[in-house]
């Protein structure tokens, strides 16, 4: 079986790494060559900066991509179109039995659309998630990718329900659990050993397992167009951050698009740039740093008092790590992190953000309890299903 795995943007890498590992493990354990899975890793190049891409390959021990399409930045149409044009040439040459896409970025949709038109079966990992907000490019990518995929691997029962409501046949849907958590759990030992707390001057004693040994701090990520492309919205968030950071230091690894917008709006002066000022974070305040590697970020997340974010993946990780998460969005494609997890939606309303943050700082943050299939074995279940469907049945 020849399988092409497509990745493109930062949140794809931690979803594809467990799948590569599961394929490797499976190939090593079988003796009949007919059942070997030959996988080709394609990187579209949607994210290309070292901190947004290569550092994750190193950290997650992902093999170098076999093929790099190098599409780079552009409008949605330019980016999606360029990926399709380059990928089509490659698929015509390689003639794979299956193409796998993950998540909801432009590379996900472009990959699925190119393959389906060439009659190549498509598997979508992390299918069925819906924010029900069609102004988000990711929601459009999710809806369209699911509509044309042949194998839909879902992380939670609500995702199955969404797909059924959209008329997708039961036989295409497989509830396998959350692949992002495969990465999280398998990297936890490495994460504990990463010297991130020390690097930021947050570690007081030797033990990093003990949260009491670190300085209290909050962690922030922000990159959604609704929050950072609109000066008023971004300003409302900054007002809340200024207030909260009078009580706890906030560390902000900044996404390239957000950095650009901060310069456009002249918001940089609200932040202490840790690159320029290397003193450790001992005082309360707002601290800016470059995007971090996977292990560094997880290490900071695991010891933080709370996370403020508009990311999708961080809502899942904080629930598993039982860290309070304030999501700076009006909706989420991960409702389970609200019903069972540590997540609270606060939008970009100054007062709402402050209220929820002070609840956490006063010890009243939400407690998390994650779904039973978020157990680190989603990738093994995906491989079993694919072999069953494509090799043994076929
Ligand atoms: C993309 C995904 C989003 C995901 C996010 C995580 C889509 C539609 N969006 O959003 O779902 O949560 O990645 O990071 O696919 N840029 C750089 N260096 C890079 C990559 C991007 O400077 O390595 C700049 C680009 O020039 C562009 C901006 O960042 O101006 C946005 O990049 P893009 O990939 O279009 O979308 P993201 O906002 O990163």
XYZ file of C-alpha atoms and ligand atoms in Angstrom:
433
model
C 0.000 0.000 0.000
C 1.431 3.347 -1.031
C 0.267 6.237 1.141
C 0.941 9.949 0.742
C 0.796 12.008 3.922
C 0.309 15.744 3.440
C 1.406 18.418 5.934
C 1.736 22.169 5.525
C 1.242 24.286 8.618
C 2.429 24.199 12.225
C -0.627 22.436 13.707
C -0.268 19.607 11.160
C 3.132 18.413 12.308
C 2.105 17.054 15.720
C -0.814 15.250 14.068
C 1.229 13.504 11.370
C 4.185 12.521 13.608
C 2.269 9.783 15.510
C 0.959 8.399 12.229
C 4.494 8.140 10.778
C 5.588 6.374 13.954
C 2.623 3.973 13.884
C 3.338 3.089 10.241
C 7.005 2.452 11.066
C 6.053 0.263 14.025
C 3.527 -1.670 11.946
C 6.009 -2.260 9.105
C 8.623 -3.564 11.545
C 6.187 -6.037 13.054
C 5.038 -7.782 9.884
C 6.842 -10.359 7.785
C 4.697 -10.444 4.673
C 5.874 -7.732 2.237
C 2.413 -7.447 0.705
C 1.271 -5.668 3.843
C 4.081 -3.128 4.064
C 2.876 0.475 4.030
C 5.095 2.704 1.869
C 4.596 6.256 2.999
C 5.673 9.448 1.284
C 5.674 12.612 3.385
C 4.788 15.766 1.444
C 5.297 19.240 2.983
C 3.387 21.900 1.053
C 5.504 24.731 2.500
C 2.459 26.723 3.746
C 4.522 27.418 6.861
C 8.193 27.884 6.068
C 9.933 29.899 8.827
C 12.325 27.814 10.938
C 10.241 28.424 14.093
C 6.980 27.520 12.322
C 8.170 24.389 10.560
C 11.657 22.854 10.724
C 11.973 23.108 14.488
C 8.879 20.876 14.775
C 10.367 18.235 12.479
C 13.430 18.122 14.729
C 11.470 18.154 17.967
C 8.884 15.559 16.925
C 11.559 13.374 15.290
C 9.658 13.523 12.038
C 11.619 12.308 9.020
C 12.604 15.007 6.523
C 9.769 15.459 4.017
C 10.265 13.299 0.915
C 8.803 16.093 -1.188
C 8.688 19.828 -0.452
C 6.288 21.856 -2.599
C 7.486 25.262 -1.331
C 4.229 27.151 -1.917
C 4.791 29.813 0.789
C 2.456 32.661 1.740
C -0.328 34.170 -0.303
C -4.063 34.766 -0.311
C -6.243 31.759 0.414
C -6.907 31.211 -3.295
C -3.243 31.624 -4.224
C -2.062 29.293 -1.488
C -4.721 26.614 -2.115
C -4.277 26.846 -5.891
C -0.487 26.601 -5.771
C -0.643 23.528 -3.536
C -3.127 21.859 -5.895
C -1.052 22.545 -8.999
C 2.147 21.168 -7.464
C 0.476 18.241 -5.728
C -1.373 17.125 -8.832
C 1.906 16.661 -10.744
C 3.251 14.620 -7.893
C 0.165 12.429 -7.506
C 0.089 11.667 -11.222
C 3.673 10.454 -10.951
C 3.387 8.527 -7.683
C -0.114 7.035 -8.138
C -0.697 6.341 -4.439
C -3.427 4.078 -3.040
C -4.382 6.677 -0.461
C -3.766 10.304 0.494
C -3.976 11.309 4.159
C -4.698 14.865 5.296
C -4.964 16.137 8.864
C -6.701 19.038 10.592
C -8.237 22.055 8.883
C -5.605 24.251 7.260
C -5.470 25.285 3.608
C -3.064 22.408 2.867
C -5.701 19.971 4.181
C -8.390 21.075 1.747
C -5.982 21.500 -1.170
C -4.632 17.969 -0.633
C -8.061 16.351 -0.408
C -9.465 18.201 -3.426
C -6.521 17.363 -5.667
C -6.610 13.670 -4.781
C -10.355 13.158 -5.041
C -10.396 14.557 -8.581
C -7.782 11.998 -9.547
C -9.936 9.258 -7.942
C -7.385 8.679 -5.219
C -9.089 7.741 -1.920
C -8.714 10.348 0.844
C -8.466 9.843 4.590
C -9.128 12.851 6.839
C -7.735 12.694 10.356
C -9.588 14.947 12.822
C -12.814 14.855 10.831
C -16.248 16.077 11.912
C -15.243 19.057 14.048
C -17.477 22.105 13.599
C -17.403 25.589 15.077
C -20.549 26.451 13.024
C -18.827 29.714 12.137
C -18.391 29.949 8.385
C -16.393 33.161 8.613
C -13.458 31.006 9.755
C -11.383 29.689 6.838
C -10.758 26.553 8.886
C -14.518 25.818 9.095
C -14.796 25.933 5.298
C -11.738 23.679 5.031
C -13.295 21.214 7.501
C -16.714 21.102 5.801
C -15.331 20.617 2.300
C -12.624 18.136 3.241
C -15.121 15.958 5.107
C -17.595 16.090 2.223
C -15.073 14.582 -0.223
C -13.123 12.196 2.022
C -13.550 8.428 1.964
C -12.313 7.647 5.467
C -13.242 10.081 8.210
C -11.338 9.596 11.453
C -13.044 11.437 14.296
C -11.686 12.424 17.728
C -14.946 12.485 19.734
C -18.620 11.416 19.495
C -19.853 14.968 18.751
C -17.794 14.862 15.539
C -19.605 11.659 14.466
C -22.940 13.370 15.089
C -21.954 16.389 12.973
C -20.976 14.177 10.053
C -24.171 12.132 10.225
C -26.244 15.347 10.209
C -24.430 16.376 7.029
C -25.494 13.118 5.395
C -22.158 11.317 5.474
C -22.594 7.552 5.449
C -21.917 5.686 8.681
C -19.529 3.273 6.993
C -17.077 6.095 6.228
C -16.872 7.329 9.838
C -14.420 5.878 12.364
C -14.217 7.152 15.935
C -10.526 6.666 16.767
C -9.789 9.380 19.353
C -7.520 12.377 19.341
C -4.228 12.018 17.469
C -2.869 15.294 18.886
C -2.928 13.621 22.283
C -0.791 10.760 20.890
C 1.921 13.374 20.325
C 1.356 15.025 23.673
C 1.608 11.808 25.681
C 4.530 10.338 23.774
C 6.557 13.526 24.201
C 5.824 14.127 27.880
C 9.134 12.697 29.163
C 11.120 14.829 26.723
C 8.991 17.819 27.623
C 9.736 17.414 31.315
C 13.461 17.409 30.553
C 13.389 20.509 28.346
C 15.074 23.411 30.108
C 12.389 25.939 29.207
C 11.448 27.048 32.708
C 15.089 27.703 33.446
C 15.543 29.540 30.145
C 12.796 31.960 31.148
C 13.963 32.197 34.750
C 10.765 30.605 36.051
C 12.262 27.651 37.890
C 12.987 28.104 41.563
C 14.142 24.622 42.579
C 15.393 21.406 40.985
C 12.101 19.549 40.588
C 10.092 20.484 37.528
C 7.350 17.966 38.295
C 6.240 20.048 41.225
C 4.256 23.086 40.146
C 4.923 24.820 43.457
C 8.569 25.084 42.454
C 7.922 27.528 39.644
C 6.986 31.176 39.510
C 3.310 31.637 38.633
C 2.790 32.820 35.066
C 0.201 32.718 32.291
C 0.840 31.763 28.672
C -0.740 33.495 25.672
C -1.114 32.683 21.970
C -3.008 34.790 19.456
C -3.231 34.649 15.680
C -6.862 34.463 14.441
C -7.739 37.195 11.928
C -10.842 38.140 14.022
C -8.531 38.994 16.929
C -5.384 40.363 15.324
C -6.473 41.882 11.993
C -9.025 44.199 13.642
C -7.410 47.017 15.620
C -10.369 47.435 18.016
C -10.598 43.719 18.794
C -6.843 43.450 19.302
C -6.982 46.590 21.480
C -9.743 45.123 23.678
C -7.634 42.022 24.249
C -4.554 44.100 25.074
C -6.547 46.122 27.623
C -7.464 42.904 29.432
C -3.890 41.608 29.195
C -2.506 44.802 30.731
C -4.829 44.407 33.730
C -4.153 40.679 34.188
C -0.402 41.120 33.783
C -0.369 43.451 36.791
C -1.035 40.303 38.841
C 0.874 37.621 36.952
C 3.552 37.633 34.224
C 2.143 36.699 30.810
C 4.457 35.030 28.285
C 3.497 35.492 24.639
C 5.246 33.428 21.925
C 4.148 35.496 18.968
C 2.917 34.103 15.620
C 4.429 35.851 12.531
C 1.059 37.227 11.366
C 0.396 38.682 14.831
C 3.850 40.245 14.977
C 3.164 41.975 11.656
C -0.184 43.276 12.910
C 1.347 44.567 16.152
C 3.731 46.651 14.074
C 0.893 47.921 11.858
C -1.176 49.001 14.889
C 1.811 50.248 16.930
C 1.085 47.873 19.823
C 4.681 46.647 20.388
C 5.356 49.051 23.249
C 2.922 47.196 25.510
C 5.284 44.211 25.558
C 8.771 43.538 26.910
C 10.659 41.788 24.109
C 12.631 38.977 25.727
C 15.017 38.965 22.777
C 16.098 42.511 23.601
C 15.760 42.275 27.367
C 17.145 38.910 28.441
C 16.537 39.406 32.160
C 14.399 36.634 33.579
C 10.678 37.042 34.129
C 10.610 38.000 37.764
C 8.186 40.880 37.633
C 4.592 40.935 36.498
C 4.180 42.186 32.934
C 3.657 41.223 29.302
C 6.606 39.348 27.775
C 7.082 38.690 24.080
C 9.129 35.827 22.654
C 9.595 34.143 19.255
C 7.417 31.091 18.492
C 8.626 28.151 20.585
C 9.341 24.543 19.717
C 6.763 21.878 20.582
C 8.611 20.676 23.716
C 9.336 24.186 24.934
C 5.762 25.294 24.515
C 4.346 22.177 26.189
C 6.738 22.573 29.077
C 5.555 26.125 29.631
C 1.920 25.039 29.211
C 2.210 22.169 31.694
C 3.396 24.508 34.450
C 1.308 27.590 33.675
C -1.367 28.981 35.954
C -3.574 29.409 32.877
C -3.476 29.696 29.084
C -5.141 32.424 27.051
C -5.434 31.403 23.412
C -7.379 31.491 20.166
C -5.768 28.286 18.870
C -7.666 25.036 18.299
C -5.070 22.532 19.463
C -4.249 24.246 22.739
C -7.839 23.792 23.914
C -7.334 20.018 23.653
C -3.905 19.956 25.277
C -4.923 22.088 28.264
C -7.881 19.795 28.917
C -5.613 16.759 29.017
C -3.040 18.562 31.173
C -5.794 19.958 33.435
C -4.670 23.575 32.983
C -7.384 26.284 32.855
C -7.818 27.587 29.302
C -9.488 30.873 28.352
C -10.310 30.737 24.655
C -10.423 34.165 23.008
C -13.115 33.152 20.542
C -16.919 33.178 20.401
C -17.103 29.507 19.430
C -15.080 26.321 19.347
C -14.846 23.249 17.146
C -13.908 21.367 20.322
C -17.122 21.511 22.449
C -15.944 18.555 24.526
C -13.221 20.774 26.021
C -16.000 22.954 27.432
C -18.398 20.222 28.576
C -15.695 17.955 30.013
C -12.535 20.023 30.021
C -10.898 23.148 31.388
C -11.954 25.442 28.559
C -14.050 28.656 28.823
C -14.985 30.847 25.839
C -14.285 34.532 26.508
C -14.262 36.078 23.016
C -12.387 39.368 22.770
C -14.458 41.235 25.350
C -12.147 42.986 27.838
C -14.392 42.492 30.850
C -15.164 38.836 30.140
C -11.470 38.016 29.702
C -10.575 39.783 32.949
C -13.423 38.179 34.929
C -12.504 34.646 33.904
C -8.771 35.272 34.357
C -9.248 36.552 37.900
C -11.407 33.512 38.698
C -8.442 31.331 37.741
C -5.947 33.484 39.642
C -8.217 33.182 42.697
C -8.085 29.383 42.459
C -11.514 28.957 40.852
C -10.395 27.704 37.395
C -12.189 24.803 35.707
C -11.047 21.220 36.248
C -10.523 18.909 33.282
C -11.601 15.401 32.530
C -10.876 14.134 29.068
C -12.554 11.645 26.830
C -11.506 7.977 27.148
C -10.257 7.745 23.550
C -7.734 10.521 24.174
C -5.323 7.847 25.296
C -2.309 8.141 22.975
C -3.422 5.263 20.704
C -5.458 7.024 18.016
C -2.740 6.545 15.377
C -2.603 2.769 15.966
C -6.373 2.592 15.560
C -6.182 4.583 12.302
C -3.593 2.196 10.830
C -5.695 -0.835 11.799
C -8.757 0.631 10.076
C -6.804 1.542 6.930
C -5.262 -1.891 6.620
C -8.630 -3.523 7.187
C -10.365 -1.282 4.630
C -7.702 -1.006 1.943
C -5.640 -4.160 2.172
C -7.633 -6.974 3.706
C -11.008 -5.999 2.178
C -9.526 -4.782 -1.099
C -2.642 28.768 9.644
C -3.951 27.991 9.579
C -4.588 27.957 10.969
C -3.623 27.501 12.027
C -2.353 28.363 11.968
C -1.334 27.922 12.995
C -5.194 28.143 7.446
C -6.351 28.754 6.771
N -4.892 28.625 8.654
O -2.981 30.125 9.909
O -5.702 27.078 10.923
O -4.208 27.605 13.297
O -1.807 28.258 10.653
O -0.127 28.568 12.889
O -4.564 27.278 6.869
N 3.898 33.463 7.865
C 5.234 33.661 8.124
N 6.011 32.544 8.290
C 5.515 31.283 8.202
C 4.149 31.128 7.928
C 3.345 32.225 7.775
O 5.725 34.767 8.200
O 6.288 30.324 8.352
C 3.035 34.628 7.696
C 2.495 34.719 6.275
O 3.269 35.507 5.473
C 1.107 35.290 6.472
C 0.730 34.891 7.880
O 1.914 34.487 8.546
O 1.144 36.674 6.389
C -0.328 33.858 7.883
O 0.110 32.568 7.490
P -0.947 31.483 6.933
O -0.323 30.174 6.751
O -1.640 32.042 5.771
O -2.063 31.376 8.032
P -1.961 31.297 9.589
O -2.527 32.526 10.125
O -0.585 30.898 10.036
